[in-house]
Every structure is written in C-alpha cells, then in structure tokens.
PDB file of C-alpha atoms in Angstrom:
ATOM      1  CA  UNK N   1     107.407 107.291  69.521  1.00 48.00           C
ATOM      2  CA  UNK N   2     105.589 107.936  72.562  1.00 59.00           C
ATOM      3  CA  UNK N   3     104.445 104.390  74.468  1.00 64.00           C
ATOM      4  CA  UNK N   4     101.228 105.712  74.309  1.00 73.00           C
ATOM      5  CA  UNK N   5     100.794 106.879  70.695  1.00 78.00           C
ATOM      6  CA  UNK N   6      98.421 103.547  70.393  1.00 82.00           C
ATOM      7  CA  UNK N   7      95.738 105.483  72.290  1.00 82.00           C
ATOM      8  CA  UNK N   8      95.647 107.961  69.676  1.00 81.00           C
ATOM      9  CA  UNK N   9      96.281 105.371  66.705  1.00 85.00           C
ATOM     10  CA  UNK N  10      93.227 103.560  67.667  1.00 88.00           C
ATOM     11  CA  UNK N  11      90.997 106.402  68.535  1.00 89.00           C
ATOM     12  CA  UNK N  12      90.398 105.206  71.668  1.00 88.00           C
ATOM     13  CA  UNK N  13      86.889 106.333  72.824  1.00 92.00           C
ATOM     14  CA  UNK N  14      87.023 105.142  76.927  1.00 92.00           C
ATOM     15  CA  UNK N  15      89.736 105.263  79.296  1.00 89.00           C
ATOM     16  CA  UNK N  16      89.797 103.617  82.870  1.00 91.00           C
ATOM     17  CA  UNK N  17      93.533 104.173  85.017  1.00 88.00           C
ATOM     18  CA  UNK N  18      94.655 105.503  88.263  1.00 89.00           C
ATOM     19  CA  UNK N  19      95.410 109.368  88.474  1.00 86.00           C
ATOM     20  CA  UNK N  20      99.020 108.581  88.655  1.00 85.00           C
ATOM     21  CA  UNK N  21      98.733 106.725  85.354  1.00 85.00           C
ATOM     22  CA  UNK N  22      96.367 109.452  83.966  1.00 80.00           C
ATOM     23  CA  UNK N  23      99.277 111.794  85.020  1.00 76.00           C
ATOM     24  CA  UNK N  24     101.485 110.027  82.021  1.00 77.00           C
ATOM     25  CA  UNK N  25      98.802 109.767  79.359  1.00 77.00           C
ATOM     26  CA  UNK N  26      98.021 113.129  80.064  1.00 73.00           C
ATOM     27  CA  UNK N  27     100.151 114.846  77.663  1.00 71.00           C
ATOM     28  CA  UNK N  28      99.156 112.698  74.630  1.00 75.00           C
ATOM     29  CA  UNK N  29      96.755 114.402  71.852  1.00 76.00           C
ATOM     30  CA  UNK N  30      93.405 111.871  72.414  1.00 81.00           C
ATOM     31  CA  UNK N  31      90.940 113.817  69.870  1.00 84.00           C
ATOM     32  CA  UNK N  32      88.677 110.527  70.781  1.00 88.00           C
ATOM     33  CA  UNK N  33      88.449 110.321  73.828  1.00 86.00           C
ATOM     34  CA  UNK N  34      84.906 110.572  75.084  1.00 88.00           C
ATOM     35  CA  UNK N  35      85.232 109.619  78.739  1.00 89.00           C
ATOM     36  CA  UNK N  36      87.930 108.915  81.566  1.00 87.00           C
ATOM     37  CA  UNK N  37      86.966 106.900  84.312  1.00 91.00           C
ATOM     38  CA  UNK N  38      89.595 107.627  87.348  1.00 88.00           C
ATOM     39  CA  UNK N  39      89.970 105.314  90.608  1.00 89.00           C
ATOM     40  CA  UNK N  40      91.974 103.945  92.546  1.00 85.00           C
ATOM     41  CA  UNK N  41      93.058 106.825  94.662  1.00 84.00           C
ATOM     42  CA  UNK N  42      92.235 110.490  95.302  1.00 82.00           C
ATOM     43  CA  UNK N  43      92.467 112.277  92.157  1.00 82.00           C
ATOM     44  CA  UNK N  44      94.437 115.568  92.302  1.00 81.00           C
ATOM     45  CA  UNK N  45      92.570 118.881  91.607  1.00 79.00           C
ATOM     46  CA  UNK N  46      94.919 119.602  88.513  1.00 79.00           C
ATOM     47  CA  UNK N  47      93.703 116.729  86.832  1.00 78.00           C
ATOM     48  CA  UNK N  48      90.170 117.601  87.593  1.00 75.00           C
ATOM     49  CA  UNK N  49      90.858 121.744  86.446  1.00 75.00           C
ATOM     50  CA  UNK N  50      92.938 119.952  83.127  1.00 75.00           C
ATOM     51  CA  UNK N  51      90.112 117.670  81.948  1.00 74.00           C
ATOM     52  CA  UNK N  52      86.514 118.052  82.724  1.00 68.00           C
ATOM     53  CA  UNK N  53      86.127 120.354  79.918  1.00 69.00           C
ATOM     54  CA  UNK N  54      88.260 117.875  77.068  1.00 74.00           C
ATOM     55  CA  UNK N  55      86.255 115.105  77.728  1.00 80.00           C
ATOM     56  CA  UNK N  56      82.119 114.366  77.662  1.00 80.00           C
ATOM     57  CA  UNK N  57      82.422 112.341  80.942  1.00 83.00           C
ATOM     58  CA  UNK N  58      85.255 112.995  83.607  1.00 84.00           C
ATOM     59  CA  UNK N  59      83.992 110.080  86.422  1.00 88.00           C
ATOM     60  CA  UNK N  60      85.666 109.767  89.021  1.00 88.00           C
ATOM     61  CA  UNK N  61      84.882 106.324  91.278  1.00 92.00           C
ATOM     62  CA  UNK N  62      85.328 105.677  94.660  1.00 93.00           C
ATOM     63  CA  UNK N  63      85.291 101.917  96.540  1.00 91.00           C
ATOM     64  CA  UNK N  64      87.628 100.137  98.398  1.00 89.00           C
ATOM     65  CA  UNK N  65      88.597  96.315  97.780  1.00 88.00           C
ATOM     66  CA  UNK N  66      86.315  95.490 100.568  1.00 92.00           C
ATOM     67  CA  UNK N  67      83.356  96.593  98.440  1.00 90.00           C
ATOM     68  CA  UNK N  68      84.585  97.451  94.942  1.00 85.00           C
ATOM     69  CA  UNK N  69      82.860 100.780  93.442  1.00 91.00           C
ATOM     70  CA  UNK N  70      80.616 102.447  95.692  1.00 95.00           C
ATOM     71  CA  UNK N  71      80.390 105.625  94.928  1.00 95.00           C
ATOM     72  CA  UNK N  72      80.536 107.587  91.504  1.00 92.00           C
ATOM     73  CA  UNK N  73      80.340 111.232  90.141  1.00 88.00           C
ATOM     74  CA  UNK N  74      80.638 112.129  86.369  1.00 85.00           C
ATOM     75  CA  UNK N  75      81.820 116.063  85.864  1.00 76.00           C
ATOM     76  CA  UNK N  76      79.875 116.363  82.561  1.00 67.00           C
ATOM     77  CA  UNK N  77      78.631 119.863  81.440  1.00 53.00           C
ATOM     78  CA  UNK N  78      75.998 120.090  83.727  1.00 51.00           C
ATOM     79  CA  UNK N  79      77.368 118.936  86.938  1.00 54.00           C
ATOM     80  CA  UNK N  80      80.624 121.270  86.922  1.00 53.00           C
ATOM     81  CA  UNK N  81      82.271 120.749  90.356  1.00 59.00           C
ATOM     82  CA  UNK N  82      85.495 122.519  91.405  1.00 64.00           C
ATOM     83  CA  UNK N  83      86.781 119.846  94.035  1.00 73.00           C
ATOM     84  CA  UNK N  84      88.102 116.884  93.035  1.00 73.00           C
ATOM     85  CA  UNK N  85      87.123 115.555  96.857  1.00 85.00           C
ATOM     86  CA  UNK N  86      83.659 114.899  95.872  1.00 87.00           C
ATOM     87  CA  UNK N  87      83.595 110.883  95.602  1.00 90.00           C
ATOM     88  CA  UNK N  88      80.151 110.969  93.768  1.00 91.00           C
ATOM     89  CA  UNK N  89      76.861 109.415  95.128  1.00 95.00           C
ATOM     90  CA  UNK N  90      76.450 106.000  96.060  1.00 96.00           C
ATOM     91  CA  UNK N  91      75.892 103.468  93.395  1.00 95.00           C
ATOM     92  CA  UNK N  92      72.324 101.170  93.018  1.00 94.00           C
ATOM     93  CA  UNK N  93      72.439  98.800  95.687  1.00 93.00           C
ATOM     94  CA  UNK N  94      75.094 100.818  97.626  1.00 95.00           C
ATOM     95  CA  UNK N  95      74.094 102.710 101.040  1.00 95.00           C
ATOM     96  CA  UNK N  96      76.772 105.510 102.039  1.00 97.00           C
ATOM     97  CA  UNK N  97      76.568 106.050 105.778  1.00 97.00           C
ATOM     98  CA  UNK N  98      78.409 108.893 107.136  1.00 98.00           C
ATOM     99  CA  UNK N  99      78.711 108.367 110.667  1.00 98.00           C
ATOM    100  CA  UNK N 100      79.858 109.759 113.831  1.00 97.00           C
ATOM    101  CA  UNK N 101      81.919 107.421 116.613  1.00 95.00           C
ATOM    102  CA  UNK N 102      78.257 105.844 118.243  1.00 96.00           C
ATOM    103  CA  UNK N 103      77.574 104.750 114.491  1.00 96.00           C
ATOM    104  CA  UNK N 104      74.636 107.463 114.295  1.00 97.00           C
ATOM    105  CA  UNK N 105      74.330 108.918 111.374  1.00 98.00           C
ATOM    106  CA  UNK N 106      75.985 112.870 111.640  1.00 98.00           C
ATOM    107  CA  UNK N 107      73.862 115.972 110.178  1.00 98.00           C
ATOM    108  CA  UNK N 108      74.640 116.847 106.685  1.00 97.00           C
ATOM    109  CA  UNK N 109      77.960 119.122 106.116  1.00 96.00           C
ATOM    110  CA  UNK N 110      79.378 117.441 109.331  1.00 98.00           C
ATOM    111  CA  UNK N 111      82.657 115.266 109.156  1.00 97.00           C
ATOM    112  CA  UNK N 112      82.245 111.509 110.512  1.00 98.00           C
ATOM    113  CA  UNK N 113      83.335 108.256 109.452  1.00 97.00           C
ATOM    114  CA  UNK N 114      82.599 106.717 105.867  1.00 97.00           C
ATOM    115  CA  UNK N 115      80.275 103.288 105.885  1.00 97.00           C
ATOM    116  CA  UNK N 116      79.385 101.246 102.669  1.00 97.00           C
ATOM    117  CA  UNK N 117      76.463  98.572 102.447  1.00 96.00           C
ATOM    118  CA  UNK N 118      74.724  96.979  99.896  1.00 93.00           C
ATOM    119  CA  UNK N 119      75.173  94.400  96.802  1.00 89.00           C
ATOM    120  CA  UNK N 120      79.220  95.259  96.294  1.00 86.00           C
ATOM    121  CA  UNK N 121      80.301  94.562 100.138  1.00 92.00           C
ATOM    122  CA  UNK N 122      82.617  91.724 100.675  1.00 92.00           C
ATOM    123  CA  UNK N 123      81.426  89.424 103.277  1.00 91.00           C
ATOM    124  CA  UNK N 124      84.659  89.708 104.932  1.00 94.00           C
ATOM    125  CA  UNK N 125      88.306  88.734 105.256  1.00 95.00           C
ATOM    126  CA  UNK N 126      89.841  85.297 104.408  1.00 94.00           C
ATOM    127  CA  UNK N 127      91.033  83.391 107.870  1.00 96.00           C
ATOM    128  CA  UNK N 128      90.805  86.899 109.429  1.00 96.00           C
ATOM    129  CA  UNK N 129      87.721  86.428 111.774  1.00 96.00           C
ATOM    130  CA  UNK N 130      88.989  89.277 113.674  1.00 96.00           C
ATOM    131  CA  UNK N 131      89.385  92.054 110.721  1.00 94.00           C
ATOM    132  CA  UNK N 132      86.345  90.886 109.950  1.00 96.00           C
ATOM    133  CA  UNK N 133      84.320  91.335 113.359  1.00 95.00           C
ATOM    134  CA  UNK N 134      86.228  94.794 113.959  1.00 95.00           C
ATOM    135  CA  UNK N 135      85.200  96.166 109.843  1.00 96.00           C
ATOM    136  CA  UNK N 136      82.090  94.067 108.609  1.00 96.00           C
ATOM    137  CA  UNK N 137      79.634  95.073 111.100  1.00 95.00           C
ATOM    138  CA  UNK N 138      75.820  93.815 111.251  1.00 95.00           C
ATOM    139  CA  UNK N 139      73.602  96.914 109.219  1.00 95.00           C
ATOM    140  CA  UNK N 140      72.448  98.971 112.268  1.00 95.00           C
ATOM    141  CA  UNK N 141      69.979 100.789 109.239  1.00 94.00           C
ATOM    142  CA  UNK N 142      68.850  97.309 107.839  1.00 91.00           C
ATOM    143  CA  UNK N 143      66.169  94.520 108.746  1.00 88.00           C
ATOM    144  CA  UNK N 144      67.427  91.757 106.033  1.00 89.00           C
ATOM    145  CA  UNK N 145      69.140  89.089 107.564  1.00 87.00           C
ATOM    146  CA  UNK N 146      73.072  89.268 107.178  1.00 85.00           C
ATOM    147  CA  UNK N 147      72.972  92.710 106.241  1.00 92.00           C
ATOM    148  CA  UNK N 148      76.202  94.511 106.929  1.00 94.00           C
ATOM    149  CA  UNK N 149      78.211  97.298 106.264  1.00 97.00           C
ATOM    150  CA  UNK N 150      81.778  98.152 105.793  1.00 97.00           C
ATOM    151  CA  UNK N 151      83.865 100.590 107.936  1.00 96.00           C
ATOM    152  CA  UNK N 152      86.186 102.326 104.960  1.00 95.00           C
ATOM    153  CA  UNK N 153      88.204 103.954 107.997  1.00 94.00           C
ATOM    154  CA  UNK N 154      87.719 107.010 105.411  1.00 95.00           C
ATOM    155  CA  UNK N 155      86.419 110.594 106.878  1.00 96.00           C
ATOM    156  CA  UNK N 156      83.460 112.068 105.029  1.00 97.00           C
ATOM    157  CA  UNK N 157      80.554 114.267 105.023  1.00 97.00           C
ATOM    158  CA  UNK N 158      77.418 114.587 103.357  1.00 96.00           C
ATOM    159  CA  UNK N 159      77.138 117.376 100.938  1.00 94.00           C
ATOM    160  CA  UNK N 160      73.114 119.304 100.709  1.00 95.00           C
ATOM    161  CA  UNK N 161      72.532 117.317  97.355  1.00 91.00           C
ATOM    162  CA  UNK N 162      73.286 114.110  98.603  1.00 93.00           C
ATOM    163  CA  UNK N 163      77.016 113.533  97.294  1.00 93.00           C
ATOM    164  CA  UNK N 164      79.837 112.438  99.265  1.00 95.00           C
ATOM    165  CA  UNK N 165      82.957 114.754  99.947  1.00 93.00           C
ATOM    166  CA  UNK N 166      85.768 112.732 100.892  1.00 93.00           C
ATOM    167  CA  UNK N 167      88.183 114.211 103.622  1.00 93.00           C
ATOM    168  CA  UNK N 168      90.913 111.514 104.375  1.00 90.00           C
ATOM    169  CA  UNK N 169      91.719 108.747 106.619  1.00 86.00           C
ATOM    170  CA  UNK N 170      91.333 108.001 110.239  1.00 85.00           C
ATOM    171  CA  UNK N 171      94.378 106.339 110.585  1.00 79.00           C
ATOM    172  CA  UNK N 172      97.743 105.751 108.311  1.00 72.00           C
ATOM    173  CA  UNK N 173      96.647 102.346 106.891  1.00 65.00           C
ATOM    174  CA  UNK N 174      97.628 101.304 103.336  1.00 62.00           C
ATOM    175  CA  UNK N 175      96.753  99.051 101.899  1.00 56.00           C
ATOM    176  CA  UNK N 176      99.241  96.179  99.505  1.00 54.00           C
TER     177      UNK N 176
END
C-alpha cells in the first residue's frame, strides 16, 4: 500500500505541497482532486505540462517568508500558460515592483529586481537591524506612513497583462 493511498481513500478535493512533494504524490490515481495549490519553490515545467489539464485549478503561489504569498496564478481552462515561470499577479493588498538598480520601476518585458509591499510584508528581522535596513526599505511608491517594501533579491519582469515572470536570483542565498 502506497503511503499515499489515503488521498485517494478520502477523496481528497484540495491539495497544498511543495513541487518536490507533488513530485511523489504525483503518480497516485486522485479522481477528486479539484485543485493543487504549489509553493514553496519554482515549480518545474513537467509538473505544469502533467497537470493543468487533470485538475480544475493548477495555482501556483509565490512569496517569500519575509512577506508570505504575494503573488498567485491559477492555470484553469481559460488562462492556459506554457511556462511554469509565471509567479501569477500580485495578491489584494500586495504591490509587485519590478525594479531596476536606482529602484525605478523598469519598462514592461525588461528584467530588474523583484519588490513586494503591502498587507503580507514582515516589518523586518528579529535583532537584525541591519538585514532589516539593507531589505525592508521605506515605499519609494507610497505616502502612508511606515510603508515599506521588501527586496526578494529575486529577478523579474513584467509580462503585457500585468503578471509576473520570475527569472531567478541575484545572488546564491538560501534560505534555512
């Protein structure tokens, strides 16, 4: 028996994992299912090409600790995409900034660093005043007091209809 025979056993409707998780359930049967949620980390294009037709929502979500989900996309019927590097749009109560190295916002299509602001942004790091200075930076785009935004550290670009396409990092970080 299969660890994960209980997903089928239960008819489980809504699943929410990593893509190296989703990698394992994969091969069970999951007549059920009705949506998979992947985040976490960049899902791989097979999983994207395997699943988006099996399922009535394929989401994948994009956020970092820092700021939690920030960005979604759901490949239902009528938003077929073929790259699994498109991160979604921003949430409500998210801004996306895609910016270049003068924190000025870069034309759409052209690659610059990833920002997040809004309701899901940390305020900063625990007795780490300097992390915090150096990534939680005051809202250049905002006039409410203590507005900030994050620097992800995570290359982007703007896509024509407003999604997010997500390139890679800027440096080697990871992140325990």
């Amino acid at each position: 028996m299969h660890s994960f025979d209980a997903l089928h056993t239960l008819q489980v409707t809504h699943l929410y994992m990593t893509p190296s998780l989703f990698d394992v359930v994969a091969s069970c049967d999951l007549p059920s299912l009705v949506c998979m949620i992947l985040a976490g980390e960049r899902v791989p294009q097979h999983q994207l090409e395997m699943w988006q037709d099996k399922v009535n929502h394929f989401v994948i979500v994009y956020g970092n600790t820092e700021t939690v989900w920030a960005t979604a996309m759901d490949f239902d019927n009528s938003a077929r995409r073929t790259s699994s590097n498109i991160i979604g749009f921003p949430l409500p109560h998210i801004s996306c900034y895609v910016l270049d190295k003068y924190r000025q916002p870069v034309p759409v299509g052209v690659m610059g660093e990833l920002y997040i602001g809004g309701d899901g942004v940390g305020r900063g790091y625990l007795n780490r005043p300097d992390l915090t200075r150096k990534a939680f930076i005051k809202n250049p785009f905002s006039s409410d007091y203590g507005s900030h935004i994050y620097k992800t550290g995570d290359i982007a670009k703007l896509l024509p209809d407003g999604s997010i396409f997500f390139i890679g990092r800027n440096d080697r970080q990871i992140k325990i």
